[in-house]
Every structure is written in structure tokens, then in C-alpha cells.
mmCIF file of C-alpha atoms in Angstrom:
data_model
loop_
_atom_site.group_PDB
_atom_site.id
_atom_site.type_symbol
_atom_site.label_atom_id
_atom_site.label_comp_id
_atom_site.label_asym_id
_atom_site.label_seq_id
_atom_site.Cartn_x
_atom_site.Cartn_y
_atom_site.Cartn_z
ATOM 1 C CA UNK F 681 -23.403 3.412 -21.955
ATOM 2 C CA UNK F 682 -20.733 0.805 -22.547
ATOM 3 C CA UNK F 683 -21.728 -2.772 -23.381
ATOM 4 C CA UNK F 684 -21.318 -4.114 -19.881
ATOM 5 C CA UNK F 685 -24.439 -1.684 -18.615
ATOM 6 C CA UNK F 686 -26.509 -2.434 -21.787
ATOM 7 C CA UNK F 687 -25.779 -6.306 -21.229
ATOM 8 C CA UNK F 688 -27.120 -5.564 -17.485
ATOM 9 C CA UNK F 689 -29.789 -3.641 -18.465
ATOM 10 C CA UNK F 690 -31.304 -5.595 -21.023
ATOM 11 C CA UNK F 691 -31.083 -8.645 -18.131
ATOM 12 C CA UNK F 692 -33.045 -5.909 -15.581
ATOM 13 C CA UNK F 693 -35.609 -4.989 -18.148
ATOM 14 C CA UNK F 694 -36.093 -8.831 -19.298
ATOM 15 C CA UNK F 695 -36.839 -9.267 -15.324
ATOM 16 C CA UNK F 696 -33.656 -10.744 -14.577
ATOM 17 C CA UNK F 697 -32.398 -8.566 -11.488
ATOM 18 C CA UNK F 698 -30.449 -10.512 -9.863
ATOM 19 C CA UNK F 699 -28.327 -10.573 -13.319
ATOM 20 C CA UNK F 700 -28.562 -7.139 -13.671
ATOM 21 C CA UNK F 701 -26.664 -6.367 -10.431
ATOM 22 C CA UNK F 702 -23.232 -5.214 -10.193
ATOM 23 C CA UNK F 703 -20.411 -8.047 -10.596
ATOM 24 C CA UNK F 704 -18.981 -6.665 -6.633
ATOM 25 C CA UNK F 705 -22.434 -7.773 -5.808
ATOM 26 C CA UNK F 706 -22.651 -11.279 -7.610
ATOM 27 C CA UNK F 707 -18.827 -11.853 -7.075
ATOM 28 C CA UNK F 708 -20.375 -11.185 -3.273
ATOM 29 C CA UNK F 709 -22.921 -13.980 -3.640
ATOM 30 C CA UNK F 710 -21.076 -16.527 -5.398
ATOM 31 C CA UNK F 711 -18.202 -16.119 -2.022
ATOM 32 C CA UNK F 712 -21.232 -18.178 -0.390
ATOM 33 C CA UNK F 713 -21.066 -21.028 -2.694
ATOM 34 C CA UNK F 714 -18.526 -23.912 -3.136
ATOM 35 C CA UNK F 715 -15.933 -23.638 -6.105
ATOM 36 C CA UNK F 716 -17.856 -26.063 -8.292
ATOM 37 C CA UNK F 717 -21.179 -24.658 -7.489
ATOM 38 C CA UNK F 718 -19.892 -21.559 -8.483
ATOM 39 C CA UNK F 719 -18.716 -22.506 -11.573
ATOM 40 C CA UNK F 720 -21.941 -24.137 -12.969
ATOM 41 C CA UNK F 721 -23.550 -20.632 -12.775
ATOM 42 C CA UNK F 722 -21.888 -20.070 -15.915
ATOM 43 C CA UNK F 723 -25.082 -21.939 -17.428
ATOM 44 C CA UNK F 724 -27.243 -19.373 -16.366
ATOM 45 C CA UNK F 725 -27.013 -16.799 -18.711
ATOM 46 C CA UNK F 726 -24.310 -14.704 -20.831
ATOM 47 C CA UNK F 727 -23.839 -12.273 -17.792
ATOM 48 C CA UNK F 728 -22.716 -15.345 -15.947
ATOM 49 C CA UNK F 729 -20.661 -16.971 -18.100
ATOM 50 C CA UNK F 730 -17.312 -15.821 -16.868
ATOM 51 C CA UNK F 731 -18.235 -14.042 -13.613
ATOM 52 C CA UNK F 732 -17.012 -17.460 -11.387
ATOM 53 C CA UNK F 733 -13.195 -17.163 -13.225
ATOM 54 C CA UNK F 734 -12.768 -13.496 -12.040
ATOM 55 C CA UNK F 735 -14.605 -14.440 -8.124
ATOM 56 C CA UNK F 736 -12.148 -13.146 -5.854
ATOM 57 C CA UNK F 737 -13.200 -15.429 -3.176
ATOM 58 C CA UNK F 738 -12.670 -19.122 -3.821
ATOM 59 C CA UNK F 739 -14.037 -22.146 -1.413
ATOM 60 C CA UNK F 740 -12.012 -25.180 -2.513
ATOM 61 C CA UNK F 741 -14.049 -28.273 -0.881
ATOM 62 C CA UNK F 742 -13.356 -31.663 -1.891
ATOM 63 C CA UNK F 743 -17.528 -32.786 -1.080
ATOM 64 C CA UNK F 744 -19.156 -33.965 -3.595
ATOM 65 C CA UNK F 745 -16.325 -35.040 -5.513
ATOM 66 C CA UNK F 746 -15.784 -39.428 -5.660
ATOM 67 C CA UNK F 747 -12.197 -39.479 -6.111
ATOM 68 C CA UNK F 748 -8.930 -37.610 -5.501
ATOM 69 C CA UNK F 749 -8.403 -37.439 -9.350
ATOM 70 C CA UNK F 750 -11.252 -36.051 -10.017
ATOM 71 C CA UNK F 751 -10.936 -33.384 -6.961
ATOM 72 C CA UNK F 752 -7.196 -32.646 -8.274
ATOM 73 C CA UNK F 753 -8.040 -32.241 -12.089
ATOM 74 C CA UNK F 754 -10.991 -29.424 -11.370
ATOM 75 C CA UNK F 755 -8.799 -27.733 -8.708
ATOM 76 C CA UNK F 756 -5.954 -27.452 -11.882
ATOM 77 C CA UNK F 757 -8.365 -26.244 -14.158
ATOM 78 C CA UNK F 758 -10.105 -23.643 -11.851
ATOM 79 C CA UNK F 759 -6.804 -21.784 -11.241
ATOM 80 C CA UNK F 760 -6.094 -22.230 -14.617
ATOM 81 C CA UNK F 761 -8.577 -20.218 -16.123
ATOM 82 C CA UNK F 762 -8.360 -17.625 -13.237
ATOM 83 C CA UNK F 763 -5.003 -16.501 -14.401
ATOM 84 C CA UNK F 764 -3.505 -13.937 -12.234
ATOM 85 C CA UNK F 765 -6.748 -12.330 -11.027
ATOM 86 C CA UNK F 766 -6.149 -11.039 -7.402
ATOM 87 C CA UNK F 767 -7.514 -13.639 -4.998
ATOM 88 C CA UNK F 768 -9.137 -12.244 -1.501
ATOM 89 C CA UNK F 769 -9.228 -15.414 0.398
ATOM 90 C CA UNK F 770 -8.951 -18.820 -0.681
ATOM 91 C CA UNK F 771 -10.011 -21.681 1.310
ATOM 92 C CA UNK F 772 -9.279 -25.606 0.729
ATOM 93 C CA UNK F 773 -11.178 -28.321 2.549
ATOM 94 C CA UNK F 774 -10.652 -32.296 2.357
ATOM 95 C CA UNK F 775 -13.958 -32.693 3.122
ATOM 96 C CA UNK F 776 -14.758 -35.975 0.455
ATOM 97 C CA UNK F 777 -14.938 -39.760 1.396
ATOM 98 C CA UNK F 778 -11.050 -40.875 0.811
ATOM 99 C CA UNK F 779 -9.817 -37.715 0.266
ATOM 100 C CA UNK F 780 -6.574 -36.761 2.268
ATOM 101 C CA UNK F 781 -4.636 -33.673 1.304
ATOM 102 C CA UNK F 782 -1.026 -35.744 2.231
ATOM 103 C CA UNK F 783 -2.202 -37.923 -0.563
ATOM 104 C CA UNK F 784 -0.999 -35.346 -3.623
ATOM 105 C CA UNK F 785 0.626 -33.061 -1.557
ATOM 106 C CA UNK F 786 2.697 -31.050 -4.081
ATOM 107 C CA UNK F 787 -0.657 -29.798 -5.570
ATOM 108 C CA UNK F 788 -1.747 -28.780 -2.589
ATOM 109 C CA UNK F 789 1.469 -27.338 -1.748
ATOM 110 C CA UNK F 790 1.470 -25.589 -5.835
ATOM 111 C CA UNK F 791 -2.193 -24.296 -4.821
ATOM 112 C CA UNK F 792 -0.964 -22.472 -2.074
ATOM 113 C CA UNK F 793 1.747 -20.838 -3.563
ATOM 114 C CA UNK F 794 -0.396 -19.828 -6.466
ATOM 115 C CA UNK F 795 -3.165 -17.874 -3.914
ATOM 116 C CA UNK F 796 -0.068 -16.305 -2.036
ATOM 117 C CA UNK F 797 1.142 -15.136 -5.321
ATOM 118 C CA UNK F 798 -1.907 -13.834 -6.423
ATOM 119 C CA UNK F 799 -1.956 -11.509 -2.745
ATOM 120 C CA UNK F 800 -4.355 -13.379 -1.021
ATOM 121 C CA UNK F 801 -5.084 -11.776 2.423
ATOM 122 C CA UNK F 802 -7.370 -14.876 3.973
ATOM 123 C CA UNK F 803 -6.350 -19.018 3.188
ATOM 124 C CA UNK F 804 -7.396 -21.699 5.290
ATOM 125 C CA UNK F 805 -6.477 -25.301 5.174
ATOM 126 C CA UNK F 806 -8.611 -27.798 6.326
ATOM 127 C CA UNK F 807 -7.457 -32.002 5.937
ATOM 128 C CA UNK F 808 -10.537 -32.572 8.739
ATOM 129 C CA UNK F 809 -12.013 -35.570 7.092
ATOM 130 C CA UNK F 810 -10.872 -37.431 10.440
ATOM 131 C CA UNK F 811 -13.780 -40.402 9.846
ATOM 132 C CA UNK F 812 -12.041 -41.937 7.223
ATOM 133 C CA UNK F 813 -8.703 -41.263 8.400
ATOM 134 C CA UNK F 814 -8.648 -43.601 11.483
ATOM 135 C CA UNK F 815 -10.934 -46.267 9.675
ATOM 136 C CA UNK F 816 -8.379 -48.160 9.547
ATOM 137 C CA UNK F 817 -6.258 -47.669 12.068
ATOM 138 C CA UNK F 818 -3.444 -50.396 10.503
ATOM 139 C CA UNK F 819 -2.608 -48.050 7.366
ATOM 140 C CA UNK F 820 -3.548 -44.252 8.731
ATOM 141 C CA UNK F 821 -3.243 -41.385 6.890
ATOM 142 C CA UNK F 822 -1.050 -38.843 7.682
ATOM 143 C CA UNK F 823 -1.816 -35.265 8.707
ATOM 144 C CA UNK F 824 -0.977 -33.083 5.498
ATOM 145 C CA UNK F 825 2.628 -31.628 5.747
ATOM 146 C CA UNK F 826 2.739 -27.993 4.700
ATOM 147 C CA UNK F 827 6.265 -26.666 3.106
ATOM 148 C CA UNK F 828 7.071 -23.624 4.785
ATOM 149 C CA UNK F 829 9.075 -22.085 1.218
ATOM 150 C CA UNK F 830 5.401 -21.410 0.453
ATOM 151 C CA UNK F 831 4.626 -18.839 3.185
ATOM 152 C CA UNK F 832 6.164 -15.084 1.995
ATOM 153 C CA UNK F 833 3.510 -12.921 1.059
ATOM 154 C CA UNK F 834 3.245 -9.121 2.031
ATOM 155 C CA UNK F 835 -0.466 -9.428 1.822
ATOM 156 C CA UNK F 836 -1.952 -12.757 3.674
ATOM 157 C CA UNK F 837 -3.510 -11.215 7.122
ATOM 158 C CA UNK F 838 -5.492 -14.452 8.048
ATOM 159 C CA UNK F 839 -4.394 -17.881 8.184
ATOM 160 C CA UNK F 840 -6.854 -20.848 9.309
ATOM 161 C CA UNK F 841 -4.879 -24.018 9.588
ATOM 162 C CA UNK F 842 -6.702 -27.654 10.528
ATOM 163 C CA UNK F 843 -5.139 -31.235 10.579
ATOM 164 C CA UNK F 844 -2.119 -30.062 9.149
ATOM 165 C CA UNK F 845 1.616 -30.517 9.981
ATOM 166 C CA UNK F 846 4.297 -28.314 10.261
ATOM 167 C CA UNK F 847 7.825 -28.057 11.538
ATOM 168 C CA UNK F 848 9.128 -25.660 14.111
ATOM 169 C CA UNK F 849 11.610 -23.798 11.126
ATOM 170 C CA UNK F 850 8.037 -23.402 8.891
ATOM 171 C CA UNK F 851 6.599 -21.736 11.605
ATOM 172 C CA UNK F 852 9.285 -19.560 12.280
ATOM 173 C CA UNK F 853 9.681 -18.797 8.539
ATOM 174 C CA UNK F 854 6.102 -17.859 8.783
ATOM 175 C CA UNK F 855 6.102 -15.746 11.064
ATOM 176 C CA UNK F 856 8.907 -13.821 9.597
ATOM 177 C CA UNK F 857 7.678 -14.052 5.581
ATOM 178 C CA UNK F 858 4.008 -12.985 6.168
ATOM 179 C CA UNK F 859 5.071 -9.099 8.163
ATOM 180 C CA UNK F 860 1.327 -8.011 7.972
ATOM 181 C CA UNK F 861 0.133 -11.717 9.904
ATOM 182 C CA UNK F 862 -3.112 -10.330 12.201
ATOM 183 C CA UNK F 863 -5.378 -13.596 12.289
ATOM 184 C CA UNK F 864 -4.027 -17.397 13.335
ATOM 185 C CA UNK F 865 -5.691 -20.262 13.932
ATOM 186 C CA UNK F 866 -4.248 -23.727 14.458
ATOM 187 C CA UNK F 867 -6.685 -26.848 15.345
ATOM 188 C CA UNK F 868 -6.178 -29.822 15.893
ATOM 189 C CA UNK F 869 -2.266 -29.555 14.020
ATOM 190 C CA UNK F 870 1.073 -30.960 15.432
ATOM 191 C CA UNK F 871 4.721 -29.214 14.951
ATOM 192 C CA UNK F 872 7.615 -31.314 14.930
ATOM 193 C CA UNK F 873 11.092 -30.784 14.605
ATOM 194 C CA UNK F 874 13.003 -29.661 11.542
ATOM 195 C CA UNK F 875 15.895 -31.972 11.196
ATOM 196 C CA UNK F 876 19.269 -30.423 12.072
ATOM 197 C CA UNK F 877 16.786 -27.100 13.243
ATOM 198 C CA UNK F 878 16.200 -27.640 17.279
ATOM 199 C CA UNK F 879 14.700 -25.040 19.760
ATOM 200 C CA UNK F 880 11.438 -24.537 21.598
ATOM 201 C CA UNK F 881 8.434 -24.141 19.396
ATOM 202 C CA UNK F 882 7.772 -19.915 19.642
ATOM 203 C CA UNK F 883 5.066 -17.759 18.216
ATOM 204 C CA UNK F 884 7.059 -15.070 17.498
ATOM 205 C CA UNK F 885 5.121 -11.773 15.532
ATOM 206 C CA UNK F 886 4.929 -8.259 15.767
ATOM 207 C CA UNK F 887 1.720 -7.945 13.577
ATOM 208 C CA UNK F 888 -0.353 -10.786 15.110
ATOM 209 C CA UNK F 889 -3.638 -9.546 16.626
ATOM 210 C CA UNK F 890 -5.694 -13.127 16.773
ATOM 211 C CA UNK F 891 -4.177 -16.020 17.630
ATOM 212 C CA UNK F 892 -6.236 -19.157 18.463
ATOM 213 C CA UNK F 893 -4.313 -22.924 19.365
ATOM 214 C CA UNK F 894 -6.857 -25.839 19.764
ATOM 215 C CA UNK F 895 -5.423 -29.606 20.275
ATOM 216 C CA UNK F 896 -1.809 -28.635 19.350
ATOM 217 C CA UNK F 897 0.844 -31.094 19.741
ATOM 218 C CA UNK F 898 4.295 -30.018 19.900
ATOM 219 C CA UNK F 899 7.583 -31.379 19.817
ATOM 220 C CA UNK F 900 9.822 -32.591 22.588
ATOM 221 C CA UNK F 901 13.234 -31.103 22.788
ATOM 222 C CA UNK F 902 14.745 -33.372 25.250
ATOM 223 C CA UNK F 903 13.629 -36.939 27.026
ATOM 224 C CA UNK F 904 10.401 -35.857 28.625
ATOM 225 C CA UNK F 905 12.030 -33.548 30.907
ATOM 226 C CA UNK F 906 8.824 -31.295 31.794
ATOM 227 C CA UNK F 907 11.610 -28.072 31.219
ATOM 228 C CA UNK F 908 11.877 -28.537 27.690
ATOM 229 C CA UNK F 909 8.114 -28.532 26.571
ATOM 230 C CA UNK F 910 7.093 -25.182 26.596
ATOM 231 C CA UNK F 911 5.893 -22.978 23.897
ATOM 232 C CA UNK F 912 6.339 -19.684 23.693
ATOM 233 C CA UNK F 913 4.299 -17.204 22.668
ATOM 234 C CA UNK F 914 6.145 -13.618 21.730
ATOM 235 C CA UNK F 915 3.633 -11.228 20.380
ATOM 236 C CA UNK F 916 3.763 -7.463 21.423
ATOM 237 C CA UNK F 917 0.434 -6.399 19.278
ATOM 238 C CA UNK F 918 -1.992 -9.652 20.189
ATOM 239 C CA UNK F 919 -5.626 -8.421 21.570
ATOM 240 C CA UNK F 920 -6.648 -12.176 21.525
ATOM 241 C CA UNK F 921 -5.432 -15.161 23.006
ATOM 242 C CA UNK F 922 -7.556 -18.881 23.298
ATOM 243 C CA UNK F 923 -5.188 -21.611 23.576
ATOM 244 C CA UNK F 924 -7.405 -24.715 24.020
ATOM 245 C CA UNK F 925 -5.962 -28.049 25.273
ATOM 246 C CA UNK F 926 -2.433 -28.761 24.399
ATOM 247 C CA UNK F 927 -1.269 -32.457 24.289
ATOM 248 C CA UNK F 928 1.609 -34.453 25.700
ATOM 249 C CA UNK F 929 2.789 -32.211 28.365
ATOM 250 C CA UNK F 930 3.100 -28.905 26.957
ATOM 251 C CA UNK F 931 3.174 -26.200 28.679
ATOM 252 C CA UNK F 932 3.024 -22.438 28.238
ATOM 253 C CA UNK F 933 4.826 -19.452 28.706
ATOM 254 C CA UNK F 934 3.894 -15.987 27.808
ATOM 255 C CA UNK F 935 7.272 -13.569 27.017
ATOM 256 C CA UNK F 936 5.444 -10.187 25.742
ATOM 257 C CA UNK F 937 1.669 -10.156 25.836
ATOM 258 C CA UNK F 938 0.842 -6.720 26.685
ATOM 259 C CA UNK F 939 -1.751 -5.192 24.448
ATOM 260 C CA UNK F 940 -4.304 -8.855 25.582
ATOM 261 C CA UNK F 941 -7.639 -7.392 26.083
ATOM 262 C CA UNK F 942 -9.035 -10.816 25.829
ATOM 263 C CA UNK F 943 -7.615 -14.272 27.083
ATOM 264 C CA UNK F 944 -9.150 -17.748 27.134
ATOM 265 C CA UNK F 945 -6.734 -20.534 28.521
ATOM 266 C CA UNK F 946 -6.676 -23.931 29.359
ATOM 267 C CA UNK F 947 -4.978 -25.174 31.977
ATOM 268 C CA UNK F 948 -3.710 -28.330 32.428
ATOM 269 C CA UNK F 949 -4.140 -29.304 36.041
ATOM 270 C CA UNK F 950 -2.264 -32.170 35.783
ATOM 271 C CA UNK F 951 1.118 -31.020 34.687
ATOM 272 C CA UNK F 952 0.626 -27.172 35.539
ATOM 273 C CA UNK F 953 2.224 -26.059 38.981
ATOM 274 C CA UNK F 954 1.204 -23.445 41.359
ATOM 275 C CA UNK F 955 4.431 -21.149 40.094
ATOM 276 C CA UNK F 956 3.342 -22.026 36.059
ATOM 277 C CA UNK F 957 0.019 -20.711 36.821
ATOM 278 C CA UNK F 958 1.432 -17.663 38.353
ATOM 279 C CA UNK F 959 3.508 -16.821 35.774
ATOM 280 C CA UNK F 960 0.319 -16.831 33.143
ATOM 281 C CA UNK F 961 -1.725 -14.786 35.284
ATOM 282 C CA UNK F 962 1.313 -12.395 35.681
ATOM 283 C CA UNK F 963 1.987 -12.069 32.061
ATOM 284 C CA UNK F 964 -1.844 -11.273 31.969
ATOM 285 C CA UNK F 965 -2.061 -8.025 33.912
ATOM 286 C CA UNK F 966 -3.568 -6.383 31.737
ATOM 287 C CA UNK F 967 -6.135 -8.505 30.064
ATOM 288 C CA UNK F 968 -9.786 -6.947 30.589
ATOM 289 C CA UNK F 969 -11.451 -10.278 29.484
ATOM 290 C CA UNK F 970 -9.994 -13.618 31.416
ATOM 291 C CA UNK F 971 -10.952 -17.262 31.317
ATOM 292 C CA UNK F 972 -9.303 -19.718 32.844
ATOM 293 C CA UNK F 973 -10.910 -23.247 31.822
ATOM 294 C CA UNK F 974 -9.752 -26.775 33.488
ATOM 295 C CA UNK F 975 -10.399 -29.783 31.610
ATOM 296 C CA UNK F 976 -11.385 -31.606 35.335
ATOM 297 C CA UNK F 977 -13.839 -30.944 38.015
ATOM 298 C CA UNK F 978 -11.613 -30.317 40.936
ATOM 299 C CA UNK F 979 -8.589 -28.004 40.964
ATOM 300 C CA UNK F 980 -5.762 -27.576 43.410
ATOM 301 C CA UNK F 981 -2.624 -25.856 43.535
ATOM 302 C CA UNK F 982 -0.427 -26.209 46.619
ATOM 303 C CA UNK F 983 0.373 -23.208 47.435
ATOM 304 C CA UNK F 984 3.741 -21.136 48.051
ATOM 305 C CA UNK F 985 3.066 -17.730 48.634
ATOM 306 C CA UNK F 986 6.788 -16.985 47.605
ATOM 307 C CA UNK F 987 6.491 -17.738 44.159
ATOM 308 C CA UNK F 988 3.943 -15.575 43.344
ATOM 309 C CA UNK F 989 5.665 -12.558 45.656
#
């Protein structure tokens, strides 16, 4: 028996058990915890002392923590002593009073780029603490800007991505550096232009299988000319669609989404014709599961048979 199993069965026999279980199992419970909750269980005993540097599922939230220093510093020190363990998902949240991921963004940008190097398959990035944010409404904070150098990884299947901003030649590069993509969601972000990099905004991917689009706000391409607004969506292998509301006049257009099973839509009564309509439900023929949603009470089309023919 090699000192590991003595170690855990000495901690079973002292009626320990919960120490005395696998590390897969306690790596499993400390996935529930907070980063710096799961650190202190190093305290607990000598079985625990450096199970929360080898976790391979880390929950970065900024609660708790009464300054951006402070949040930055244990951040740097937690991946620090990780090393190059393999990461399985790796999630950061702004969620403490005055703390706004734009504010130190190259740390946030160098903590992404370490969990993609160490193969993460699941990262979210959540800069949600909107209460604070519009408190004062003559010096707001800005969304956090993600670089999109950041996103190549041959590994990262889920991406969760909240109050964040990105530009329409980071999305594209993501779509292209992250091959095995299955699992998108985008709340509450806004894409902009790239400078000298124009186009419609697409969601171009071959391996995308989720993709979810809540309060998106997209770029212009011309002067408010209702043709230039759309945003594409391009993916031959997605099974799930929701695209929530959109803002400032975007609309939608579906190029190849043939394997849908399930679609959840919002549309826009207000700037969505009769023919835009048709063209969504035509591009989902085959979807088994379909809701339509309108953000008013009444609908109404007016109708030309013709378009739809």
C-alpha cells in the first residue's frame, strides 16, 4: 500500500471519511465551492493540504473580497501555485462591490490565456455586477473588453460570456481558433467593430451544438439603414438555438441551420416584416421544438402571400 492509501486510511479508521475518500471525489466536492473557500480547506487536515492547488475545477468570484487589489493579488497567487495542472473549467465572476473586470483588464485577459493553455474545456466570464456599474451614471464603467489573441485552444467546448465586449474580428477569430466550440452563450454583451475590419457580425462554426444570445447589441455597418443590421448565424451542426431580445434594430438571418431540433426566438415586432419572419420559419423546417416569443401583446404582420410562395 503506497503512502497515499495509508494516509487515507489512517483518516477512515480515525473516523474521518470524508478525508479518506478518493481525491476525484473531493476534487468533485470542492468544484461546488468558491476559489477561496476552497483554498482554506487546506486547514483541515494533512490530506487537505494541497488537494485545492491540483482542483481541476476553479470558480473565480470576486464576493467577498473589499477591493480589486486584494481580488487581483489571490487570483495571481492561486494560478501560481497550480502550475500547469490541467484545468476542466474555469469560471471568473465580478461579483464584489466596486469590482469591474475593465478595471485591470490585462489580468483578466493573462487569466484567460493561462486556463486556455492549461486545455480548459468550460470558461465563463461574468463582469454582471451591473448595481454598481450605473450608480453613477456620470463616470460608468465600461463592459470588460476581451482580446480575441486569447481564444486558440483545441480543447475549450463551452464558453459562457456575460457583460463583456468584443469586436466582430474576435468573434470571428473565435470561431475559427476554438475547432471543437459545442456550447455558447452570450448575455447581455455588445460586438462592435474592429477598426479597419468591417462586415456583418456572423456566427460562423462547424462544431457549435448550443448557442444561446440574450440582450446582444451589435454593430451598425452603415447609417441605420435597416439592410445592414443583420446577424448571421452559419452553423451546419447546431441542435439549439434561443436568441433572446436583440437591441437597436438587429435583425436575424439564418444561412445553414439544418440539424435545429430545438429553437426559441424572439421576434421583434416592431422592426420584423412579414417576409423576415418568413425567412426564419423557412430556415426552420426542420426544427421539432419551436417558440416564437414577442416582446408585446398584439402581433400583426401584413400579409403578402407572395413572399412566403
Amino acid at each position: 500500500m503506497d503512502t497515499h492509501r495509508r494516509k487515507r486510511a489512517t483518516a477512515m479508521d480515525a473516523g474521518d471519511r470524508i478525508s479518506g475518500l478518493p481525491d476525484e471525489v473531493r476534487h468533485h466536492v470542492l468544484s461546488f465551492l468558491p476559489a477561496r473557500d476552497a483554498a482554506r480547506t487546506c486547514v483541515l487536515s494533512p490530506m487537505w493540504r494541497q488537494l485545492w492547488a491540483s482542483a481541476p475545477r476553479l470558480n473565480v468570484d470576486a464576493e467577498g473580497f473589499t477591493s480589486q487589489s486584494s481580488f487581483i493579488e489571490f487570483v495571481n497567487a492561486l494560478l501560481l501555485s497550480r502550475g500547469c495542472i490541467p484545468l476542466k473549467s474555469f469560471w471568473l465572476c465580478a461579483n464584489g462591490p466596486g469590482i469591474f473586470l475593465e478595471n485591470f483588464r490585462d489580468n483578466v485577459n493573462m487569466w484567460i490565456r493561462y486556463a486556455l493553455s492549461s486545455n480548459v474545456e468550460e470558461l465563463g466570464v461574468d463582469d454582471y455586477n451591473q448595481n454598481d456599474r450605473f450608480e453613477d451614471m456620470k463616470n460608468p464603467i465600461e463592459f470588460f473588453r476581451i482580446q480575441h489573441c486569447p481564444f486558440t485552444s483545441s480543447y475549450l467546448k463551452k464558453l459562457h460570456l456575460c457583460y463583456v465586449y468584443i469586436d466582430n474580428h474576435g468573434l470571428k477569430k473565435l470561431f475559427s481558433g476554438c475547432p471543437v466550440l459545442e456550447d455558447l452563450e452570450m448575455i447581455n454583451c455588445e460586438i462592435f467593430h474592429a477598426e479597419n475590419f468591417g462586415g456583418q457580425p456572423e456566427f460562423s462554426s462547424a462544431s457549435l451544438k448550443s448557442l444561446r444570445i440574450e440582450y446582444v447589441d451589435f454593430p451598425y455597418t452603415g447609417d441605420y439603414n435597416m439592410s445592414d443590421c443583420y446577424i448571421v448565424i452559419n452553423m451546419p451542426s447546431l441542435v439549439s438555438l434561443h436568441v433572446g431580445t436583440l437591441l437597436d434594430f438587429t435583425l436575424l438571418s439564418l444561412v445553414d441551420v439544418q440539424s435545429l431540433i430545438t429553437a426559441a426566438i424572439v421576434l421583434n415586432t416592431s422592426i420584423d416584416t412579414f417576409a423576415d419572419c418568413c425567412k426564419i420559419l423557412g430556415a426552420l423546417s426542420n426544427v421539432k421544438k419551436l417558440e416564437l416569443l414577442f416582446p408585446y401583446d398584439l402581433v400583426s404582420f401584413t400579409r403578402n402571400c407572395s413572399i412566403c410562395s
